[in-house]
Coordinates of C-alpha atoms and ligand atoms in Angstrom, one line a residue:
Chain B
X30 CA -160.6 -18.8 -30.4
X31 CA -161.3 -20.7 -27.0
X32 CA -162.8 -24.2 -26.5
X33 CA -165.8 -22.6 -24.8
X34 CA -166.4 -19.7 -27.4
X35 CA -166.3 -22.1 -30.0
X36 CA -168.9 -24.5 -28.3
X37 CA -171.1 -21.5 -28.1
X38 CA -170.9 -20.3 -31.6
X39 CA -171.9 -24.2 -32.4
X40 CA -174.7 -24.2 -30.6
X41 CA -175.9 -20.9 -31.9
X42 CA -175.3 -22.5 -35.2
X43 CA -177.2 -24.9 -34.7
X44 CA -179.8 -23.0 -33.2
X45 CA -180.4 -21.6 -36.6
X46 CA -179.7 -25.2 -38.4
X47 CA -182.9 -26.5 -36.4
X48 CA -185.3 -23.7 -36.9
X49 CA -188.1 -24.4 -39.3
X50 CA -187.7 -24.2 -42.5
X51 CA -188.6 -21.4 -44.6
X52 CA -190.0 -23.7 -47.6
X53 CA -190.4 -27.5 -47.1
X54 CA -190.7 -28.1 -50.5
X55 CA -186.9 -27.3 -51.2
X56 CA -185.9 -28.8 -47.8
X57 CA -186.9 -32.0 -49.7
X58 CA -185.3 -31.7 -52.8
X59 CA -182.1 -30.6 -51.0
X60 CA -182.2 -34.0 -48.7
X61 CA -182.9 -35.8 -52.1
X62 CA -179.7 -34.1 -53.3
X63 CA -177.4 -34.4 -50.5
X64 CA -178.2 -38.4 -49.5
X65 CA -176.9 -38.8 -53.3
X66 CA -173.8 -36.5 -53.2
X67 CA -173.0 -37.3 -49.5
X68 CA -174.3 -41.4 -49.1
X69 CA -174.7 -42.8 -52.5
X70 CA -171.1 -41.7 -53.5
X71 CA -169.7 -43.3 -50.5
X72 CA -170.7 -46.7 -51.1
X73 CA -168.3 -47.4 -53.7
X74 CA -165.4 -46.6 -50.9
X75 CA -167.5 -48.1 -48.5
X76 CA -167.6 -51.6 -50.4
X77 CA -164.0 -51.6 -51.0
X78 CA -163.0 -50.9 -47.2
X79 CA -165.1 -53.2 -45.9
X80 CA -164.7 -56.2 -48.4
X81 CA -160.4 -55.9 -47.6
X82 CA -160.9 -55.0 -43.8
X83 CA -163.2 -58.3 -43.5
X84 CA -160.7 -60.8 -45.7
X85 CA -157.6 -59.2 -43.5
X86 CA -158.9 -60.0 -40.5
X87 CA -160.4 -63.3 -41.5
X88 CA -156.8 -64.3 -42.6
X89 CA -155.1 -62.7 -39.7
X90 CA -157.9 -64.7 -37.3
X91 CA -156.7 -68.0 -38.8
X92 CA -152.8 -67.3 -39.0
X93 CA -152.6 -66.2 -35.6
X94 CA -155.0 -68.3 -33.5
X95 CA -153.9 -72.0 -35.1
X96 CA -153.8 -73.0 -31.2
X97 CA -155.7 -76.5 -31.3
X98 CA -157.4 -75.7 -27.9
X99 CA -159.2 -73.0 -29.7
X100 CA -162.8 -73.7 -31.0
X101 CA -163.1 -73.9 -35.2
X102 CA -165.5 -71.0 -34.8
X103 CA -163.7 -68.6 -33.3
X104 CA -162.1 -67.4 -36.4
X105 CA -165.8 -66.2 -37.7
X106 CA -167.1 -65.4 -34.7
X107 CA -164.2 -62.7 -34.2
X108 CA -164.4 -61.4 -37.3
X109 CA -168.5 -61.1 -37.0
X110 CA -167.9 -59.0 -33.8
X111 CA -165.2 -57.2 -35.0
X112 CA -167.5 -55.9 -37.7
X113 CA -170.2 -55.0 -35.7
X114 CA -169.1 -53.4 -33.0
X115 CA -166.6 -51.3 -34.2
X116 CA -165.6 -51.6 -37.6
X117 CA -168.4 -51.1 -39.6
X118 CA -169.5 -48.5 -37.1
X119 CA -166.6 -46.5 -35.9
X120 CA -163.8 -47.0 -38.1
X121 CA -166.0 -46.5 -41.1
X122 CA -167.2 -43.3 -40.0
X123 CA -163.6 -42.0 -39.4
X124 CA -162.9 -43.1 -42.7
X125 CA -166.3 -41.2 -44.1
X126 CA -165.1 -38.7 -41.9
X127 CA -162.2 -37.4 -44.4
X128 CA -164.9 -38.2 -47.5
X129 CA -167.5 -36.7 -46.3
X130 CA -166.3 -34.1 -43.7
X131 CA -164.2 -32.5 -46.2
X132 CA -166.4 -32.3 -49.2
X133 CA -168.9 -30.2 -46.2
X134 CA -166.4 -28.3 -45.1
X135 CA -164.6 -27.1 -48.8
X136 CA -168.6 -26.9 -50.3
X137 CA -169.6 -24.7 -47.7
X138 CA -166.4 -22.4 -47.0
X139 CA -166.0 -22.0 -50.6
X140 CA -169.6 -20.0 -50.4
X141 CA -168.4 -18.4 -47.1
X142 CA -165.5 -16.7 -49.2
X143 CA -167.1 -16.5 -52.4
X144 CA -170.0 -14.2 -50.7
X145 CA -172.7 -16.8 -51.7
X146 CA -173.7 -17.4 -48.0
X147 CA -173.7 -13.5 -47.7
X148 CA -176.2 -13.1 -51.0
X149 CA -178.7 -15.8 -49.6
X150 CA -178.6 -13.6 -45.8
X151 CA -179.3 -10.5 -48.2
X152 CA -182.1 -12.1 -49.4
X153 CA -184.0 -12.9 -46.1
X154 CA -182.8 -16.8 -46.4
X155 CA -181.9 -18.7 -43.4
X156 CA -178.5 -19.6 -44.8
X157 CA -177.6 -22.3 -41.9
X158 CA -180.7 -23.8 -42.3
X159 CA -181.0 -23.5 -46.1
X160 CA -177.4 -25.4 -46.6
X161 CA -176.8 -27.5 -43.4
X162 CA -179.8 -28.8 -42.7
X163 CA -180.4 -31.6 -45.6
X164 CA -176.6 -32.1 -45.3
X165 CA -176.9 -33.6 -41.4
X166 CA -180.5 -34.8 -42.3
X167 CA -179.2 -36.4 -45.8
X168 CA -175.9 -38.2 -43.6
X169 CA -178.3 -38.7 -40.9
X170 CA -180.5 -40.8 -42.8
X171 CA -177.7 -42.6 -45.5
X172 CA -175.0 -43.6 -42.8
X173 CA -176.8 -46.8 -41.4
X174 CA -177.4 -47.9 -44.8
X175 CA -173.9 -47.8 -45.0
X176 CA -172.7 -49.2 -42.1
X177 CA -175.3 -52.5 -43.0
X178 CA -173.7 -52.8 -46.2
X179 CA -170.6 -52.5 -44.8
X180 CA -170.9 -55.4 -42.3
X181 CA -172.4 -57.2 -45.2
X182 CA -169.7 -56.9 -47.3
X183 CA -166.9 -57.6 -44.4
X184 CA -168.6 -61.0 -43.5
X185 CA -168.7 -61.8 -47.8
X186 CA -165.0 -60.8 -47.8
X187 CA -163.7 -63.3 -45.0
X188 CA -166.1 -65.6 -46.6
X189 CA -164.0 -65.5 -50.0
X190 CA -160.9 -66.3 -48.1
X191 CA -162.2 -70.0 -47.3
X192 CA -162.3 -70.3 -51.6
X193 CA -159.3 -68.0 -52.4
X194 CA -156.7 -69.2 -50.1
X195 CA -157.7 -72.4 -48.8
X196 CA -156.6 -71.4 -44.9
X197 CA -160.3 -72.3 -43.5
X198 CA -163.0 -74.4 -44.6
X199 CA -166.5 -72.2 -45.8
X200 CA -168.6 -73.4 -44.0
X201 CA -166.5 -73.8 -40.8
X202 CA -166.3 -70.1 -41.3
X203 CA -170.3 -69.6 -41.6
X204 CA -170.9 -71.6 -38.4
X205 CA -168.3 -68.9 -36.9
X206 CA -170.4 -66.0 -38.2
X207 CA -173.7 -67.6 -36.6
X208 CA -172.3 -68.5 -33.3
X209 CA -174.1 -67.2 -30.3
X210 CA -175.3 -63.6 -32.5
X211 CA -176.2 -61.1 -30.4
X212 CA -178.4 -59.4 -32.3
X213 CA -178.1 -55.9 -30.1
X214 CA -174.5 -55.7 -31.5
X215 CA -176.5 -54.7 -34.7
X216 CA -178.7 -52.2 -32.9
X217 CA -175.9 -50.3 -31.2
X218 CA -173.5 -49.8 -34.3
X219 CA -176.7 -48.5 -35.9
X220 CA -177.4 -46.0 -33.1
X221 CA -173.2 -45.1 -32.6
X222 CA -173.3 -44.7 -36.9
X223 CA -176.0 -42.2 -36.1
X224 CA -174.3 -40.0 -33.7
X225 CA -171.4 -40.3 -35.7
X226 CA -173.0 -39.0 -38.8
X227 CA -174.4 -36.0 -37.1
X228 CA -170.8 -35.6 -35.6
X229 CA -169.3 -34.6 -38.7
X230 CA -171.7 -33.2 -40.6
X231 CA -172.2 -30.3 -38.1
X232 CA -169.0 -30.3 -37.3
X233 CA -168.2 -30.1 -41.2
X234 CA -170.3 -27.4 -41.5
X235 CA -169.6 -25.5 -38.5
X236 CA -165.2 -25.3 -39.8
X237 CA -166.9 -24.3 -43.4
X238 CA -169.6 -21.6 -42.6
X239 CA -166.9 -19.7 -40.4
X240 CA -164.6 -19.7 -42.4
X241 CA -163.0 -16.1 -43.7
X242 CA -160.3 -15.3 -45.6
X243 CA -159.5 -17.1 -49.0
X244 CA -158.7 -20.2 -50.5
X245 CA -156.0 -21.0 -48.2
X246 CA -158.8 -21.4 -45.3
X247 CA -160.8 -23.1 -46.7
X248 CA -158.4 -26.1 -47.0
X249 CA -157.3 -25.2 -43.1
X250 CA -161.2 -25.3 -42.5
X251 CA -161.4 -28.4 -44.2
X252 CA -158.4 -29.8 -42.6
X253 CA -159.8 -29.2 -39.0
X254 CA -163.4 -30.5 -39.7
X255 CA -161.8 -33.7 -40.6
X256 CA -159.3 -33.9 -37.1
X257 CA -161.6 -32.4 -34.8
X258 CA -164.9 -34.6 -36.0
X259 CA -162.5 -37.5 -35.8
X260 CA -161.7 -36.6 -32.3
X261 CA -164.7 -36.3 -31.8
X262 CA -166.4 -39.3 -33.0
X263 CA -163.6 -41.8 -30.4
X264 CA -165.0 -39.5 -27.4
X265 CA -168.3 -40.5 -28.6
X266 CA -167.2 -44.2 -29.3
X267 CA -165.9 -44.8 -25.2
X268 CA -168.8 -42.8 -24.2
X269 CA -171.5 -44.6 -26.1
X270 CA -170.0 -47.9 -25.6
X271 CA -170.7 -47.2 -21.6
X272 CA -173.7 -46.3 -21.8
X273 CA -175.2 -48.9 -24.2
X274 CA -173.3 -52.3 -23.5
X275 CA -171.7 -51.8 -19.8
Chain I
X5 CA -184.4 6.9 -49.1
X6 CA -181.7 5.3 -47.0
X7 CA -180.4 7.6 -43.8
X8 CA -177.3 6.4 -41.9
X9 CA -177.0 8.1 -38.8
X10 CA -173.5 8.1 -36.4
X11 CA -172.7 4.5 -37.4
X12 CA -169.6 3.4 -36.2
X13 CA -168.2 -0.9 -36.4
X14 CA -165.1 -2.4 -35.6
X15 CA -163.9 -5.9 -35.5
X16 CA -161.9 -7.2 -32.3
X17 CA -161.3 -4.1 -30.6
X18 CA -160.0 -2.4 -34.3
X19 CA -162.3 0.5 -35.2
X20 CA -163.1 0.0 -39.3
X21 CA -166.3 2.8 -39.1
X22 CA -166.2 5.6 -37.2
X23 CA -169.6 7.8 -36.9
X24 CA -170.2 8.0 -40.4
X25 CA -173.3 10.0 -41.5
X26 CA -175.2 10.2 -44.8
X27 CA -178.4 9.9 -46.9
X28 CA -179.1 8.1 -50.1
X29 CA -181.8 9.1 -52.2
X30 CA -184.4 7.3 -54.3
X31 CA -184.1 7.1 -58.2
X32 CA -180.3 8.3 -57.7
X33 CA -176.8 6.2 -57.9
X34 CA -175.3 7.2 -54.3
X35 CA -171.5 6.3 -55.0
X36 CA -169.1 5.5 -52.0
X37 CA -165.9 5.6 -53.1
X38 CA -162.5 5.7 -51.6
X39 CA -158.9 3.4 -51.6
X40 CA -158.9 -0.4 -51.0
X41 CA -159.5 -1.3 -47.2
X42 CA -160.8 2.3 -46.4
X43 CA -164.0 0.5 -44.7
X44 CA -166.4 0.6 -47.9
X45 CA -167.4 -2.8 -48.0
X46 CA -168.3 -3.3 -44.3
X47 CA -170.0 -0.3 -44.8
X48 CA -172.5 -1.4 -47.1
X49 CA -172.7 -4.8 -45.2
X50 CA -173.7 -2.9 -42.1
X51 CA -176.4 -0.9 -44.0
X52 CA -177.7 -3.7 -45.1
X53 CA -177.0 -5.5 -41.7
X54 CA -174.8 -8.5 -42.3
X55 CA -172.9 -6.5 -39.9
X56 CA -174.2 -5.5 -36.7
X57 CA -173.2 -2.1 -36.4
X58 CA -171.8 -1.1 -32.9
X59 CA -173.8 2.3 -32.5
X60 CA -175.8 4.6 -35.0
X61 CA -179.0 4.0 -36.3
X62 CA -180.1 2.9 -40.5
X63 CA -183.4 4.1 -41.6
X64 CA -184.8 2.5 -44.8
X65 CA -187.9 5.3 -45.7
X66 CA -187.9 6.0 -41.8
X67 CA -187.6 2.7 -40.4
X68 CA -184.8 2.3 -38.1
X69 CA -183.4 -1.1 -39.2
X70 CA -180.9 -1.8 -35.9
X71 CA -184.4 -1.7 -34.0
X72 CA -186.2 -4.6 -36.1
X73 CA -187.0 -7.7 -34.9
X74 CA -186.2 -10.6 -37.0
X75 CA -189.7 -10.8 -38.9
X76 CA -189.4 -7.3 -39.9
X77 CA -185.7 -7.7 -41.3
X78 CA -186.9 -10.9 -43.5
X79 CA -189.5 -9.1 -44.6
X80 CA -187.3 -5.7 -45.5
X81 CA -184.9 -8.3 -47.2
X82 CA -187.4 -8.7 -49.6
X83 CA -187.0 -5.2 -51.1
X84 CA -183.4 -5.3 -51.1
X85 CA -181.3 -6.7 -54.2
X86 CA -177.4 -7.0 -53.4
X87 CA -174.9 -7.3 -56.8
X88 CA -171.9 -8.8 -54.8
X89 CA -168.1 -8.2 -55.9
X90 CA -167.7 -11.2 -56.8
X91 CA -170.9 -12.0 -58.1
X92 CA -171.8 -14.6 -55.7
X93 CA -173.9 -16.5 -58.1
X94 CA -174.7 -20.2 -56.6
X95 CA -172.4 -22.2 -58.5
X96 CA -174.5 -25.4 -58.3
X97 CA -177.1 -23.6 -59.6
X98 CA -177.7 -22.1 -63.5
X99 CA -178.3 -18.8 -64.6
X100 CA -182.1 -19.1 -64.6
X101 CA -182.2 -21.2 -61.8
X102 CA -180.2 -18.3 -59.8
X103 CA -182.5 -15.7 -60.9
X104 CA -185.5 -17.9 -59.9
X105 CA -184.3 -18.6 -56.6
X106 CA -185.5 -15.6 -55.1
X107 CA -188.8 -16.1 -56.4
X108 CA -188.8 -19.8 -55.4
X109 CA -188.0 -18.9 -51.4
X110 CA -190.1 -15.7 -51.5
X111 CA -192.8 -15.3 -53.8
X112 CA -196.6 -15.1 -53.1
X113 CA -197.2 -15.5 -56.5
X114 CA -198.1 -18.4 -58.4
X115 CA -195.7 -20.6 -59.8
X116 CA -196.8 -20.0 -63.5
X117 CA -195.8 -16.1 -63.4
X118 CA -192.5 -17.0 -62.3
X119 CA -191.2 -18.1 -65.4
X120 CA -192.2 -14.6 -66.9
X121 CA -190.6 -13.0 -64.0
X122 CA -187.0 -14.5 -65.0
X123 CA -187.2 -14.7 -68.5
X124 CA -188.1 -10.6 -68.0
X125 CA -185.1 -9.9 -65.7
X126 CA -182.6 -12.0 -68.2
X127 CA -184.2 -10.3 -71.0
X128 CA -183.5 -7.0 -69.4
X129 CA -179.5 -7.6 -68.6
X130 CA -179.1 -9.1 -72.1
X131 CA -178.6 -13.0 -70.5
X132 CA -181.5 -14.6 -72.1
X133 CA -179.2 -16.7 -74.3
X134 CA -177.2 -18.0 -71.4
X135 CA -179.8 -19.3 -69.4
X136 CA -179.6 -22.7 -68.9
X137 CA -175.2 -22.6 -68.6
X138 CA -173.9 -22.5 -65.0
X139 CA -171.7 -19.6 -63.7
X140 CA -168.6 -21.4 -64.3
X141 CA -169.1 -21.4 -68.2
X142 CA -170.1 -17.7 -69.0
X143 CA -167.2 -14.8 -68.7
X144 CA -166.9 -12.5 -65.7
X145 CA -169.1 -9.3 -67.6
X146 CA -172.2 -11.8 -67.9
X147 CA -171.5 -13.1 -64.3
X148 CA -172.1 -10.0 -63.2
X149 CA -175.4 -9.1 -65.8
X150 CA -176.7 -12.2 -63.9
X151 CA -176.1 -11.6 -60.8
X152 CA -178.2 -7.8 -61.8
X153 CA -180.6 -10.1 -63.0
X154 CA -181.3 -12.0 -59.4
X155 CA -180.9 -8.6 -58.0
X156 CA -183.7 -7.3 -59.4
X157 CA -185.8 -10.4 -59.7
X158 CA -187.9 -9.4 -56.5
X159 CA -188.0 -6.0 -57.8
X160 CA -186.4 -4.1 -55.3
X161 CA -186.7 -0.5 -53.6
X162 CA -183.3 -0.7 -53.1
X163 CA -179.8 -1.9 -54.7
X164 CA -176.7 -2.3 -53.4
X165 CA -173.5 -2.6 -55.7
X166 CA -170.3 -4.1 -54.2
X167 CA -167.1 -2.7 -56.5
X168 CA -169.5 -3.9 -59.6
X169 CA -166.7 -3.2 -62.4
X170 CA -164.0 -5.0 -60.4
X171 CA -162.1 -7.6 -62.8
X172 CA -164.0 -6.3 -65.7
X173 CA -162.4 -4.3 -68.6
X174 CA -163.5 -0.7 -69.3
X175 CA -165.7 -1.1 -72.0
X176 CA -167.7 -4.1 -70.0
X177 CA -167.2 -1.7 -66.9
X178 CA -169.5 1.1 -68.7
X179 CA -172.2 -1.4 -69.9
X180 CA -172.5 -2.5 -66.2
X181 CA -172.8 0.9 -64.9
X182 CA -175.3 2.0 -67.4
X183 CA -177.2 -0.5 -66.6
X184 CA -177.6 -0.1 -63.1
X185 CA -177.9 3.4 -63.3
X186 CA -181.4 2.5 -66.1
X187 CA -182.8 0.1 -63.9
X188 CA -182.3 2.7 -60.9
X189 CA -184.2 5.5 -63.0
X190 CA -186.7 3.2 -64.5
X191 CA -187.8 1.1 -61.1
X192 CA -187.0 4.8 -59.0
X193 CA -184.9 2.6 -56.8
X194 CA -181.9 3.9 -53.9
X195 CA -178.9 2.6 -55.2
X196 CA -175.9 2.5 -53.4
X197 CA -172.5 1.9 -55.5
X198 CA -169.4 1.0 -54.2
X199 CA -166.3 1.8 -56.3
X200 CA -163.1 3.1 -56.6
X201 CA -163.4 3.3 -60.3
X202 CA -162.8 7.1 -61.3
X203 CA -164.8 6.3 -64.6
X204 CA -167.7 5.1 -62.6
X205 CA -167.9 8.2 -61.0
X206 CA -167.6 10.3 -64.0
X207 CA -170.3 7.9 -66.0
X208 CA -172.9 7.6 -63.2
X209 CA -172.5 9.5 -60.0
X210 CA -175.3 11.2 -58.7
X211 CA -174.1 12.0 -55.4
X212 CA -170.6 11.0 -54.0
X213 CA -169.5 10.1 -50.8
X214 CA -165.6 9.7 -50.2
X215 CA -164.5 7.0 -46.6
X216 CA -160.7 7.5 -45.8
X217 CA -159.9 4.9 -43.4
X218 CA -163.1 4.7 -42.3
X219 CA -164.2 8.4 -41.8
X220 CA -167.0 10.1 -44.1
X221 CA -164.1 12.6 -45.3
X222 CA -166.4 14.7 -48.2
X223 CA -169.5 13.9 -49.9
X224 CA -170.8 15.7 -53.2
X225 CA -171.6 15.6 -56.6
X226 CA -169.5 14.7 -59.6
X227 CA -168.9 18.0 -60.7
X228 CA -167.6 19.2 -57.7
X229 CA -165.0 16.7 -57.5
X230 CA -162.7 18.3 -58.8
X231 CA -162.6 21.1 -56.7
X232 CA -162.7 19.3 -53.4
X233 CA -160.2 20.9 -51.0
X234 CA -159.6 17.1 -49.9
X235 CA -155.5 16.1 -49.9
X236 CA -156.9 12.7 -49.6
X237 CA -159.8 12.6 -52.2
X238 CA -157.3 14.5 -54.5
X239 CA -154.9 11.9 -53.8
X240 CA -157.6 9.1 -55.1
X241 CA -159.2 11.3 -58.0
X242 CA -155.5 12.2 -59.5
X243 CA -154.2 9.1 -59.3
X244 CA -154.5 7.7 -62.5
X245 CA -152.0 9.8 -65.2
X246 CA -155.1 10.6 -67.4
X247 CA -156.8 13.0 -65.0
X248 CA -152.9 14.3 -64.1
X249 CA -153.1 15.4 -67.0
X250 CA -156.4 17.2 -67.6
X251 CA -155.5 18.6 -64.1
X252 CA -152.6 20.6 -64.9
X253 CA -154.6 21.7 -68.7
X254 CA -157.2 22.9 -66.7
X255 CA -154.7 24.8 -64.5
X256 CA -153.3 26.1 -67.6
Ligands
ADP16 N1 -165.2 -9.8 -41.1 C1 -164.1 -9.0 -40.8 N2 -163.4 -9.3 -39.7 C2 -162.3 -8.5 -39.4 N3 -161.9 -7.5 -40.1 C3 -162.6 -7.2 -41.2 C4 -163.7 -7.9 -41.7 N4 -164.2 -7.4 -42.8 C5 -163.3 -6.3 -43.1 N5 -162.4 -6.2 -42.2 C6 -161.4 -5.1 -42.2 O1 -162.0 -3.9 -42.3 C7 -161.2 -3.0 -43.1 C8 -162.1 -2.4 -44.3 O2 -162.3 -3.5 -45.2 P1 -163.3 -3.3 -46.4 O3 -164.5 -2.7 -46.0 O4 -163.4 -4.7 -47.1 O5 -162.5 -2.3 -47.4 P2 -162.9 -1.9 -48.9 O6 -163.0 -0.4 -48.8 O7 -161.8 -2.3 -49.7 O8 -164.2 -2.5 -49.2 C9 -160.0 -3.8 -43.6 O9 -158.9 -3.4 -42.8 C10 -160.4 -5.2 -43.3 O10 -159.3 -6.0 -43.0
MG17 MG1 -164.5 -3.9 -50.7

């Protein structure tokens, strides 16, 4: 299928993702559902990520910038703004992107080929709406919890190396980490982590609810959701990045 | 009463229907049958339009279904029950929570009479033990019993079947068939069967219409089976060594 043919069939997909609702009252239980399954399960990933990302480059900050010229705080100040402006934000969501993206993508493809999308169109449901919309409303809403926690838990982590290695003082470090904040930096990886969550959550969904065949695609739809979202989400990176701190 | 009229589909430019005609009455298993791949599947999924047919016209009681806006087809959905191949019970969901689900999108009634509604339908396909298990738990027979049971839920004027005794063995085969074919007398729904089970046909085929790679190629009743002066229906109904057999006693 062509690039332009399959940009049309997502839009039309989400056409029918964004009408309204057939009942509310499930639309709620099923966001209630998927911020557990999709956000709440990621945290535990998301801690461990972002706890080794921030002590690695902590430690490499120290080892590689031991040029006495160099400010004392430029070891936490790098690490602070290599958090927020792209770890936490981007890299994290290419990571949630193979979580997340292909638990959509198998979840939904397996009820493409099982005929379980089919038996909710027989029965006068909305199936795009019914399935995909608390799944981009559920990401939607969890990510930036995420992505705060994760910058959290990076700045704790380079903390730690101060006590567990001994290469830079603690509170050398925290001066570092509150040198000259911008607190915007905060703002725009909140706003990128929103894009990015609606990125591969329609995208998940879109390799998943077209998928036909058997088991075999489902993986192969699986497989793309988690390339192409990727893709995706470093487009929307440069392009985001232009428009919000050029 | 279902009426399909010249309906002919194909997928990227590869003709699976071609101007197939017939009528399916009310209170009455309508059997399609024919070989795997002979178009009976998309067949049924254009009648009930999760296929857009290419040409022809689909009357449910007179109303041509290819003409209806999107409204109207929710609101025909709701007196059509579907018992998928496969079952296609929602696996995140349990037995009683699939039967209710109909009821939980659709009904206008009141929450309390819901409850009744289910316990009725399990009651009625012999599931009411398994109720709170998911799909993954019970055996493929009581799969399909549920999936009956969220068929009917709505109670529906009409009933499609999708290969309803495939992957069972014969004797869970016959239960399933019987019980469609009671609920279609009882309710006076327009079933529509597809099989190519030759003791399906014998146990509950009111009328019979045979697709051969994609063409309407005979339609009649069981007892004229038999007789058909159809190389390719012969070819389907004599293929198992049992009716070989009772073919060439009969000649005798
Ligand atoms: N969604 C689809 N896209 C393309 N081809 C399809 C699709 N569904 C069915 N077909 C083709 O249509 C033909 C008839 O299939 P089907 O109706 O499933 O046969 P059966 O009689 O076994 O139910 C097959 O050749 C199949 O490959
Ligand atoms: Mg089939």
């Amino acid at each position: 299928m062509g690039f332009f043919e399959s940009i049309g069939r997502y839009a039309e997909l989400m056409f029918e993702v964004f009408s309204k609702p057939q009942r509310w009252r499930l639309l709620g239980r099923q966001v209630v559902k998927e911020i557990e399954k999709l956000g709440i399960d990621s945290l535990g990933i998301t801690i461990i990520i972002s706890f080794f990302i921030g002590t690695a480059i902590t430690t490499q900050m120290v080892l590689n910038t031991e040029n006495p010229l160099l400010p004392k705080y430029v070891t936490g100040l790098t690490t602070r703004e290599t958090l927020l402006l792209e770890f936490s934000s981007t890299i994290l969501c290419l990571i949630l992107a193979g979580k997340v993206g292909s638990n959509i993508a198998s979840e939904i493809g397996t009820m493409r080929i099982t005929e379980q999308i089919d038996a909710l169109k027989i029965m006068g449901v909305n199936a795009a709406n019914y399935l995909i919309l608390p799944k981009i409303i559920g990401f939607v809403v969890i990510v930036p919890v995420l992505v705060i926690f994760s910058m959290f838990v990076g700045l704790l982590g380079g903390y730690l190396v101060g006590f567990t290695s001994g290469i830079i003082q603690p509170s050398v470090y925290v001066m570092g980490i509150q040198y000259a904040f911008n607190p915007f930096y905060v703002t725009y990886s909140l706003v990128k982590s929103l894009f990015f969550a609606f990125i591969i959550a329609s995208t998940a969904s879109y390799y998943g609810y077209y998928a036909y065949g058997g088991a075999l695609e489902v993986g192969k739809a699986s497989t793309k959701a988690v390339v192409n979202s990727s893709i995706i989400i470093l487009l929307f990176n440069v392009l985001l990045t232009n428009i919000m701190l050029v | 009463m279902i009426e399909v009229r010249n309906v002919t589909k194909s997928f990227n430019n590869v003709t699976v229907l071609h101007n197939i005609s017939a009528t399916f009455e009310a209170g009455k298993t309508n059997l399609i049958i024919g070989q795997s791949g002979s178009g009976k599947t998309v067949l049924m999924k254009s009648i009930i339009g999760i296929h857009r047919v290419d040409e022809g016209q689909i009357l449910y009681n007179g109303r041509d279904f290819t003409s209806m806006n999107r409204k109207e087809v929710v609101d025909l959905r709701q007196e059509v029950g579907m018992l998928f191949q496969g079952s296609a019970l929602f696996d995140s969901m349990t037995v009683e929570e699939n039967v209710r689900f109909p009821l939980e999108m659709f009904s206008q009634k009141p929450q309390e009479q819901w409850k009744e509604r289910v316990d009725f339908c399990l009651n009625r396909v012999g599931l009411s033990h398994a109720a709170k298990l998911f799909p993954s738990e019970i055996s493929g027979g009581m799969q399909k019993r549920a999936a009956i049971a969220r068929a009917i839920v709505l109670e529906p004027t009409y009933l499609f079947c999708d290969e309803p005794n495939s992957g069972l063995d014969p004797k869970t085969s016959l239960t399933i068939d019987q019980l469609i074919r009671e609920i279609t007398v009882e309710n006076n729904i327009t079933t529509i069967i597809n099989t190519h089970d030759m003791n399906s046909v014998m146990e509950i085929g009111d009328k019979i219409i045979f697709i051969h790679k994609g063409h309407k190629s005979w339609e009649g009743s069981k007892e004229s089976i038999f007789d058909a002066d159809n190389e390719d229906l012969n070819a389907l109904v004599f293929a198992s060594k049992l009716f070989q057999n009772v073919k060439k006693y009969h000649n005798r």
